[in-house]
Amino acid sequence: MPDPTESAKTNGNGVIKVAAIGDLHVQEDAQTSYRDLFGEISREADVLVLTGDLTNLGKPREAELLAEDLRACSIPVVAVLGNHDYESGCVEQIAATLRQAGVHLLDGQAVELKDVGFVGVKGFVGGFGRRMLGSFGEPAIKAMVAESVNEAMRLENAMRQVRAKRTLVVLHYAPVPETVAGEPPEIFPFLGSSRLAETIDRFKVSAVVHGHAHRGSYEGRTPGGASVYNVAMHIAKPTGRPYALLEI
Ligand SMILES: [Fe+2]
Ligand SMILES: [Fe+2]
């Protein structure tokens, strides 16, 4: 007996609806609860994707509050961490809390859900195109570039794990400059890295979602033509809601 809510969400061709939202920035003292939003998303979509900055200051309590709210979510949840989740040096505790809550937390891995491969990595800074930061000069600069290259390599390794025909790439940092447009140009290099797009373009992907650039733009493309969506909750989206709905 098919689940009626399931058939309302999928179109029968195996296409699934993915709700994607980033930068929830859950805080200890905030009055905001995401329970109603997660309930709404569970009725609208087949899978929920969270694109990092799940917590505001990377505190274990913030992750616990998010895990409590996620009890209202009845669909699978895929997530990556963001820079804010690293702020208090408690990233392992945060990851453990979310995994205990059933979240597929990806950090250089892939998970297959409903015949779609979800590939996740946080990504890193470094800038875009020919103006990317290069590995030259001081060891500190070289370390920064090495981290950016390393995230791209971890994304590549995760992409190679996918056996599904459809793939959604989940990032925190932006892979292209189009979706950070709207932010001050001076901070573009801190919002993402083209090294991620170079990796993505070596594979066939259905779409890419990211967050981090709260004042960026919703839609862009990699040089190879993959659709990129900035789903930070502050970005205006076609749904008119804080989350994007993508058919994959
Ligand atoms: Fe954020
Ligand atoms: Fe961020």
XYZ file of C-alpha atoms and ligand atoms in Angstrom:
250
model
C 0.000 0.000 0.000
C 1.735 3.239 -1.081
C 2.046 5.933 1.518
C -0.288 8.782 0.319
C 1.975 11.494 1.719
C 4.875 9.916 -0.167
C 3.036 9.971 -3.519
C 2.027 13.603 -2.953
C 5.677 14.554 -2.688
C 7.236 12.424 -5.428
C 5.954 12.568 -8.998
C 6.072 8.858 -9.759
C 9.245 9.075 -11.869
C 11.394 8.530 -8.837
C 12.013 12.280 -8.602
C 12.285 13.308 -4.973
C 11.735 16.654 -3.281
C 14.626 17.906 -1.214
C 14.120 20.778 1.228
C 17.399 22.611 1.786
C 18.170 25.302 4.356
C 21.353 26.649 5.861
C 22.578 28.851 8.661
C 20.005 28.076 11.339
C 22.510 29.417 13.923
C 20.663 27.820 16.854
C 21.368 29.794 20.058
C 21.035 28.841 23.722
C 19.040 31.899 24.767
C 17.031 32.406 21.582
C 13.270 32.050 21.627
C 13.278 30.689 18.082
C 12.213 27.090 17.714
C 12.475 25.315 14.386
C 9.938 22.662 15.379
C 7.052 24.065 13.308
C 9.322 24.625 10.315
C 10.640 21.039 10.475
C 7.042 19.775 10.720
C 6.076 21.801 7.635
C 9.131 20.572 5.712
C 8.279 16.951 6.587
C 4.924 17.419 4.828
C 6.504 19.114 1.774
C 9.677 17.139 1.113
C 11.217 13.661 1.110
C 14.601 14.638 2.536
C 15.808 17.652 4.573
C 19.295 19.013 3.896
C 21.026 21.398 6.330
C 23.982 23.307 4.858
C 25.989 24.144 7.979
C 26.160 26.830 10.681
C 23.690 24.646 12.520
C 24.762 26.299 15.780
C 25.645 29.940 16.440
C 28.746 29.545 18.608
C 29.514 25.860 18.241
C 28.293 25.078 21.777
C 27.180 21.537 22.649
C 23.942 22.893 24.198
C 23.038 24.590 20.913
C 23.382 21.250 19.112
C 21.185 19.618 21.775
C 18.476 22.234 21.184
C 18.627 21.573 17.440
C 18.441 17.821 18.051
C 15.311 18.399 20.186
C 13.676 20.458 17.425
C 14.602 17.790 14.846
C 12.265 15.363 16.649
C 9.496 17.207 14.756
C 11.126 16.137 11.489
C 9.792 12.824 10.185
C 11.937 12.635 7.002
C 15.655 11.764 6.688
C 18.062 14.621 7.485
C 21.416 15.167 5.768
C 23.781 17.871 7.054
C 27.241 19.358 6.890
C 28.822 21.568 9.550
C 29.749 25.228 9.019
C 32.462 27.510 10.384
C 30.258 28.592 13.333
C 29.981 24.954 14.446
C 33.783 24.984 14.975
C 33.872 28.169 17.082
C 34.001 26.607 20.574
C 36.281 23.653 19.780
C 33.462 21.173 20.525
C 32.917 19.889 17.022
C 33.167 16.193 17.985
C 30.517 16.604 20.683
C 28.246 18.491 18.283
C 28.683 15.815 15.617
C 27.925 13.047 18.137
C 24.738 14.797 19.330
C 23.459 15.221 15.786
C 24.343 11.676 14.744
C 22.539 10.348 17.832
C 19.507 12.342 16.676
C 19.645 10.392 13.402
C 21.227 13.089 11.223
C 23.396 11.847 8.340
C 26.228 14.260 9.113
C 28.597 14.296 6.147
C 32.217 15.417 6.311
C 33.815 13.970 3.205
C 31.351 11.102 2.808
C 28.297 10.188 0.752
C 24.972 8.648 1.744
C 22.343 7.233 -0.579
C 18.694 7.979 0.280
C 15.718 7.287 -1.997
C 18.050 6.501 -4.962
C 19.841 9.857 -4.661
C 23.465 10.193 -3.580
C 24.049 13.003 -1.070
C 27.693 14.090 -0.943
C 28.791 16.430 1.824
C 31.814 18.441 2.821
C 32.097 21.795 4.610
C 34.457 23.386 2.089
C 36.673 26.353 2.907
C 37.692 29.891 1.923
C 40.150 30.865 -0.815
C 38.351 32.972 -3.423
C 37.239 32.478 -6.965
C 38.545 31.982 -10.480
C 41.860 33.476 -11.473
C 41.914 35.561 -8.285
C 41.954 32.579 -5.937
C 44.553 32.712 -3.170
C 47.653 30.846 -4.378
C 50.121 28.735 -2.419
C 52.962 31.268 -2.236
C 54.922 33.006 0.497
C 54.429 32.555 4.210
C 53.696 29.141 5.726
C 50.397 30.541 7.106
C 49.187 31.383 3.574
C 50.310 27.969 2.308
C 48.457 26.269 5.182
C 45.290 28.161 4.287
C 45.510 27.154 0.625
C 46.334 23.561 1.625
C 43.136 23.429 3.695
C 41.134 24.684 0.713
C 42.728 22.086 -1.610
C 42.207 19.379 1.016
C 38.462 20.085 1.242
C 38.204 19.822 -2.563
C 40.065 16.492 -2.487
C 37.778 15.184 0.252
C 34.810 16.201 -1.881
C 36.318 14.283 -4.807
C 36.783 11.149 -2.696
C 33.175 11.389 -1.495
C 31.927 11.833 -5.073
C 33.694 8.595 -6.037
C 31.657 6.699 -3.416
C 28.356 7.508 -5.136
C 26.690 4.706 -7.087
C 23.327 6.460 -7.600
C 22.531 8.135 -10.942
C 21.465 11.379 -9.239
C 23.734 13.325 -6.900
C 23.182 16.350 -4.671
C 26.340 18.061 -3.413
C 25.968 19.627 0.048
C 28.462 22.333 1.098
C 28.686 25.160 3.606
C 31.060 27.404 1.630
C 30.156 28.601 -1.873
C 31.746 26.964 -4.935
C 30.998 29.901 -7.279
C 30.952 33.714 -6.956
C 27.417 34.139 -8.419
C 25.674 32.928 -5.265
C 27.678 35.210 -2.955
C 26.795 38.300 -5.047
C 25.114 40.798 -2.723
C 27.779 40.420 -0.047
C 30.497 43.110 0.152
C 33.021 42.262 -2.630
C 35.871 42.653 -0.111
C 34.792 39.433 1.654
C 34.139 37.243 -1.421
C 37.422 35.317 -0.894
C 36.204 34.345 2.621
C 32.885 33.010 1.372
C 34.062 30.081 -0.693
C 36.427 28.614 -3.208
C 36.375 27.775 -6.928
C 38.395 24.647 -6.081
C 35.079 23.095 -5.017
C 33.483 23.901 -8.399
C 36.506 22.481 -10.266
C 35.977 19.194 -8.423
C 32.197 19.208 -8.942
C 32.650 19.744 -12.687
C 34.612 16.517 -13.007
C 31.395 14.638 -12.150
C 27.772 14.656 -13.241
C 25.723 16.209 -10.446
C 22.024 17.070 -10.222
C 22.542 20.214 -8.120
C 24.733 21.837 -5.469
C 23.476 23.554 -2.297
C 25.442 25.711 0.128
C 24.977 28.375 2.807
C 27.361 30.767 4.617
C 26.726 33.842 2.413
C 23.673 35.199 4.269
C 23.401 38.225 1.961
C 24.242 36.388 -1.251
C 22.036 35.324 -4.168
C 19.863 32.234 -4.568
C 20.991 30.797 -7.874
C 24.174 30.275 -9.868
C 26.066 27.767 -11.995
C 29.478 26.176 -12.001
C 31.624 26.830 -15.112
C 30.663 23.275 -16.170
C 26.930 24.070 -15.905
C 25.894 22.459 -12.590
C 23.076 24.334 -10.807
C 24.150 25.935 -7.528
C 21.722 27.215 -4.880
C 22.562 29.374 -1.869
C 19.982 28.134 0.640
C 21.052 30.201 3.684
C 17.772 30.830 5.504
C 18.105 34.605 5.032
C 18.095 34.337 1.212
C 14.787 34.947 -0.649
C 13.694 31.756 -2.412
C 11.017 30.795 -4.976
C 9.129 28.944 -2.211
C 8.642 32.207 -0.291
C 9.797 30.179 2.702
C 13.209 30.038 4.465
C 13.971 26.703 2.742
C 14.425 25.801 -0.920
C 12.521 22.916 -2.486
C 14.480 21.117 -5.184
C 13.279 18.268 -7.348
C 16.137 15.821 -7.774
Fe 26.025 31.422 8.751
Fe 29.182 30.214 7.831
